[in-house]
Short mmCIF file of C-alpha atoms and ligand atoms in Angstrom, two decimals:
data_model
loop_
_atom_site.label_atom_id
_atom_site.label_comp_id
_atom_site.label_asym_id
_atom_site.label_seq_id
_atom_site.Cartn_x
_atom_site.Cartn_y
_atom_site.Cartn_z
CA UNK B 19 -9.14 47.98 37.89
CA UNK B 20 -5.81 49.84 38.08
CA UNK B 21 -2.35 48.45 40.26
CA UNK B 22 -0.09 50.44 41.71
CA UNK B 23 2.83 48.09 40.79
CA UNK B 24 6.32 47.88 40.86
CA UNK B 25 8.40 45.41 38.86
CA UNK B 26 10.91 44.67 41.65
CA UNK B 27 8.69 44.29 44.80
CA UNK B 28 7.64 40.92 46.11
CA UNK B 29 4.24 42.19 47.99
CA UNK B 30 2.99 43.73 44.49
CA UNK B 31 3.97 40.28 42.18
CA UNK B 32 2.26 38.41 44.96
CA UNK B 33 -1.09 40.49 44.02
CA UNK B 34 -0.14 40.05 40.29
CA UNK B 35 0.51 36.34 40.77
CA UNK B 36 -2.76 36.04 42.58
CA UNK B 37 -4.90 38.14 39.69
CA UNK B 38 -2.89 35.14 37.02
CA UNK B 39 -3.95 32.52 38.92
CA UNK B 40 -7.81 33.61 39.06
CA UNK B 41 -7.51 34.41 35.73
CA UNK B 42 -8.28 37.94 36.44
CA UNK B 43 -5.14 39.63 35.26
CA UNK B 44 -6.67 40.71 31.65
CA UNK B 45 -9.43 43.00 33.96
CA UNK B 46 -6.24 44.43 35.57
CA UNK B 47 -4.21 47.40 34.29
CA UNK B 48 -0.57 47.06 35.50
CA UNK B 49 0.78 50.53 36.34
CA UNK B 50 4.44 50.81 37.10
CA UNK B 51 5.45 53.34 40.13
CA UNK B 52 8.66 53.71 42.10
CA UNK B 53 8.51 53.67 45.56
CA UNK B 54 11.09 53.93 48.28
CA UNK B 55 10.97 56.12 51.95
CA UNK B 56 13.89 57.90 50.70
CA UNK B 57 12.09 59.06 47.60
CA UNK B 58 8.14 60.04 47.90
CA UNK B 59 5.94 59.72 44.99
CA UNK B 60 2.65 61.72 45.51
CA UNK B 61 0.42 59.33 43.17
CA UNK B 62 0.94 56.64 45.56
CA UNK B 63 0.90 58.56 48.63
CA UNK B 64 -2.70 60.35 47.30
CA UNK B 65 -4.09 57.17 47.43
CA UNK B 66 -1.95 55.01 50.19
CA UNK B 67 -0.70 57.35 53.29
CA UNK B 68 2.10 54.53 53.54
CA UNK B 69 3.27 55.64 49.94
CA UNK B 70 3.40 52.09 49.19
CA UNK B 71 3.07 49.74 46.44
CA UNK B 72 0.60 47.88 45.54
CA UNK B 73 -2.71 49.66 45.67
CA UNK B 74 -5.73 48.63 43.50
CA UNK B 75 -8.01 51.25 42.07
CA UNK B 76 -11.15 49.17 42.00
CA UNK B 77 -14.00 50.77 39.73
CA UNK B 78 -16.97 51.28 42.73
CA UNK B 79 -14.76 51.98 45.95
CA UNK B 80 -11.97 53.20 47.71
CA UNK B 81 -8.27 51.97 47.23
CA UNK B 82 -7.32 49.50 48.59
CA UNK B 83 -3.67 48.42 49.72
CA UNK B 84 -1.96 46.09 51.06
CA UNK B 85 -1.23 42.88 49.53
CA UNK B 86 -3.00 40.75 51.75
CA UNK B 87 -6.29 42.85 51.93
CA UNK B 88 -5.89 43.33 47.80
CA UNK B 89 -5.64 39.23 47.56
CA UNK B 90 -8.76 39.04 49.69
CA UNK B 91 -10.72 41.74 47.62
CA UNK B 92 -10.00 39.72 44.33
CA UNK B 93 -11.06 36.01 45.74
CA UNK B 94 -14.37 38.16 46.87
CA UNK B 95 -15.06 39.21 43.00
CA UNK B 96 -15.32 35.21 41.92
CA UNK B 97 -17.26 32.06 42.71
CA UNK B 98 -14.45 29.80 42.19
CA UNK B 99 -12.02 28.31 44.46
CA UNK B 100 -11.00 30.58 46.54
CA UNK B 101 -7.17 31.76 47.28
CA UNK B 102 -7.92 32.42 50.78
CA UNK B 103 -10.36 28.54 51.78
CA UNK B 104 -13.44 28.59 54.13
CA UNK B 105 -12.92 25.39 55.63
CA UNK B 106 -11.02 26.35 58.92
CA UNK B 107 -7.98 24.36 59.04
CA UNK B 108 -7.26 25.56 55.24
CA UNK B 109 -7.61 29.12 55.73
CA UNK B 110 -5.89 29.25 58.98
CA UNK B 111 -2.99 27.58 57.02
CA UNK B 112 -2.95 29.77 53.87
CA UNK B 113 -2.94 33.19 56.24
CA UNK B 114 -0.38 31.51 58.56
CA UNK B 115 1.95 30.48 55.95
CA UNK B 116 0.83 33.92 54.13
CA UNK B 117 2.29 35.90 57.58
CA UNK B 118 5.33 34.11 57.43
CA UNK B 119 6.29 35.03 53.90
CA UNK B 120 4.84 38.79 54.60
CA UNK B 121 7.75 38.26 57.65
CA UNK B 122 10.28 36.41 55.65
CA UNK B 123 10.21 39.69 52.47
CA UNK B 124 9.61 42.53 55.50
CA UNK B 125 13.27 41.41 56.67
CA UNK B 126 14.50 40.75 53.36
CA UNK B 127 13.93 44.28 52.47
CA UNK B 128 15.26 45.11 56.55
CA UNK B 129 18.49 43.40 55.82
CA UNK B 130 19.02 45.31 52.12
CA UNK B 131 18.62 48.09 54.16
CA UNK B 132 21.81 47.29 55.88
CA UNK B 133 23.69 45.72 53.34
CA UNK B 134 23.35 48.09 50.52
CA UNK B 135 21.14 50.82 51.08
CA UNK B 136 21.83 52.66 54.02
CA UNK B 137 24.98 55.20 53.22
CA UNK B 138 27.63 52.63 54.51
CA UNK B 139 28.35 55.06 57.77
CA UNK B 140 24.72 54.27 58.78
CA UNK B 141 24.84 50.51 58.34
CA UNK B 142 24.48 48.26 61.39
CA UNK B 143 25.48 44.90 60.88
CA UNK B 144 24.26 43.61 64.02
CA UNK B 145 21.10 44.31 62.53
CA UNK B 146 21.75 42.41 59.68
CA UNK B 147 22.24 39.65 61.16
CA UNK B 148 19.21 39.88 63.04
CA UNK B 149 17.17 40.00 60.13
CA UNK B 150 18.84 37.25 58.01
CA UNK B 151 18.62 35.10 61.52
CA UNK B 152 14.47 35.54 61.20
CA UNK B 153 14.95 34.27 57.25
CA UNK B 154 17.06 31.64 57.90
CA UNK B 155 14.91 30.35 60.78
CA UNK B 156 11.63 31.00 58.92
CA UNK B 157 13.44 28.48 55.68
CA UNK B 158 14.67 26.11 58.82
CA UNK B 159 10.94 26.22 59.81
CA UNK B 160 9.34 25.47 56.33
CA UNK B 161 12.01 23.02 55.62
CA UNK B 162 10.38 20.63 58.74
CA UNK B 163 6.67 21.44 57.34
CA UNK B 164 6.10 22.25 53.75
CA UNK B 165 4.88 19.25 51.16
CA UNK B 166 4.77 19.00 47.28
CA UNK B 167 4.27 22.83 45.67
CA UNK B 168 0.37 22.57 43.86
CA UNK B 169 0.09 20.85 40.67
CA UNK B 170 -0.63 23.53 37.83
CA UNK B 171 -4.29 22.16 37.56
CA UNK B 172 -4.99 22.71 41.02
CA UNK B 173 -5.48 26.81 42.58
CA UNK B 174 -2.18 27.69 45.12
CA UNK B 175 -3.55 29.35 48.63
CA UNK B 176 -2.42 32.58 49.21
CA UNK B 177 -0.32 31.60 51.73
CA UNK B 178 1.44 29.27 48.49
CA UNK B 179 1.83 32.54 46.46
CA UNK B 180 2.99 35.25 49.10
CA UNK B 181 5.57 32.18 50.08
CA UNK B 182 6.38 31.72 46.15
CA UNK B 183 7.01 35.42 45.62
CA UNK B 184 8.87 36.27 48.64
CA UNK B 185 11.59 33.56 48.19
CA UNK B 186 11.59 34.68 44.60
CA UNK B 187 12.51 37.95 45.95
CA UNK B 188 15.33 37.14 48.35
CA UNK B 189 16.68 35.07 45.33
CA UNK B 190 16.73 37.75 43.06
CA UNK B 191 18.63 40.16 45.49
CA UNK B 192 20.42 37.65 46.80
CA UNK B 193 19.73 38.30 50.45
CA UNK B 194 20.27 35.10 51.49
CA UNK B 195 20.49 30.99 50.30
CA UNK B 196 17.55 29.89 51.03
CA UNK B 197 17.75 26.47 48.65
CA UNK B 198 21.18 25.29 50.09
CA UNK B 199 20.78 22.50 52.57
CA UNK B 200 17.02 22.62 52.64
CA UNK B 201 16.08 20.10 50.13
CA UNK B 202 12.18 20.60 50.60
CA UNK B 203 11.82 23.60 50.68
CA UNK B 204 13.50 24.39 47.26
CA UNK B 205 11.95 21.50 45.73
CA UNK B 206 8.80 23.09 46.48
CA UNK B 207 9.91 26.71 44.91
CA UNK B 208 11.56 25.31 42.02
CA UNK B 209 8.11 23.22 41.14
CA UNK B 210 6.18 26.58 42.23
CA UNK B 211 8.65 28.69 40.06
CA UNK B 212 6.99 26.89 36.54
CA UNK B 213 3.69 28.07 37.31
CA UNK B 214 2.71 30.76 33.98
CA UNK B 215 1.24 32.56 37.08
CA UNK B 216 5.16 32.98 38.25
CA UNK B 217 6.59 32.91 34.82
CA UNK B 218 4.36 36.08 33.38
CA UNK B 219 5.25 38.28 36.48
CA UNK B 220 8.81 37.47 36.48
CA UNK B 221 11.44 40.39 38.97
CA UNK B 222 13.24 43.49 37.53
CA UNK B 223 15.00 46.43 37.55
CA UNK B 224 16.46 48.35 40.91
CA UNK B 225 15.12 50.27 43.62
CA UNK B 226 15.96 54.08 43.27
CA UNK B 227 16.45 55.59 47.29
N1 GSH N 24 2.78 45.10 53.73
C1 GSH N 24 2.80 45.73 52.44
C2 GSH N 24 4.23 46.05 52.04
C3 GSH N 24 4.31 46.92 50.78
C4 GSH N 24 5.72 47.44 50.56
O1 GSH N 24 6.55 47.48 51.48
N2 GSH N 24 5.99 47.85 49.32
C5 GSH N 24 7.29 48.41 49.01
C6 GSH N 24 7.76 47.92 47.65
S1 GSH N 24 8.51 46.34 47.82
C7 GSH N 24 7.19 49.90 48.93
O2 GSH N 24 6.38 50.42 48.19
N3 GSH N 24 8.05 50.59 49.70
C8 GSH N 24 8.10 52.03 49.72
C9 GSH N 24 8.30 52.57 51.12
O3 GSH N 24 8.61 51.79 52.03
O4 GSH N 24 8.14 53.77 51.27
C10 GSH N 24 2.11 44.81 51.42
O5 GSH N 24 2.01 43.61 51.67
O6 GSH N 24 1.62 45.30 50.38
#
């Protein structure tokens, strides 16, 4: 299998994280891509209309992108335990917590937008706000409900990893302080963050609009 990646994007080290933690990244050829709306690149576009990384060139099928439905594809290609649970009330809180983090890096990347890529007469800060306001409340709302990260011996949900890799992200572009006054919540990413899943995918480089 081939990914579409892209060394600074939190949706495509999610999918990496994932493959690490199955131990499925060795069947996985990492290829790197630019993307940005202000800068098409055909290869991705020819295979994802959204021109968006990460898509996964599997060997008997079509494409497949997003993150989420990539995650899904690789817990169906093992008989382990899975990323995404059967039993009800742990699925339904892996894809919660998984639709949160999707939220939490969709208005990370909203409020870059704003604060450094937008040509500055474009910029809106009440939008800004507005997007850091969902993050903040989003960390407010974790703070209240999240418990001890996964011990290494034991498989994260995909809700675990999408949360991992999205704060990851808004730490590395410093979008906004997630850890300060919220004990629990950076307890839990710092004890996520020495995973070799995490630590063999780590963020770089910039986006090119
Ligand atoms: N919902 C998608 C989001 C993917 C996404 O936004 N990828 C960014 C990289 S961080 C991208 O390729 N952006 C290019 C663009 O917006 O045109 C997922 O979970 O995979």
């Amino acid at each position: 299998m081939k990914l579409l990646y892209q060394t600074h994007s939190p949706y495509a080290r999610k999918v990496l994280v994932a493959a690490h933690e199955l131990g499925m990244q060795h069947r996985i050829e990492v290829i790197h891509h630019e993307t940005s709306p202000t800068r098409r690149n055909d290869e991705v576009f020819a295979l994802n209309p959204l021109g968006k990384v990460p898509v996964l060139i599997v060997d008997d099928g079509p494409a497949l992108f997003d993150s989420n439905v990539i995650c899904e594809y690789l817990d169906s290609l093992h008989a382990g335990a899975k990323l995404i649970p059967h039993e009800p009330a742990a699925h339904f809180h892996a894809l919660r917590r998984q639709a949160l983090a999707q939220g939490m890096a969709d208005a990370g990347i909203a409020a870059r937008w704003e604060a450094e890529r937008r040509p500055v007469a474009s910029r809106w800060p009440p939008m800004l706000q507005g997007q850091l306001d969902k993050i903040a409340a989003a960390c407010d709302f974790l703070e209240r409900e999240i418990g001890d990260a996964p011990s290494t011996a034991t498989l994260p949900d995909v809700g675990d990893i999408a949360l991992a890799t999205a704060l990851s992200w808004i730490a590395f572009r410093d979008v906004y302080p997630f850890a300060d006054g919220r004990p629990r919540l950076s307890a839990w990413y710092a004890r996520f963050s020495q995973r070799p899943s995490m630590r063999a995918t780590t963020l770089a480089g910039n986006t090119r609009d």
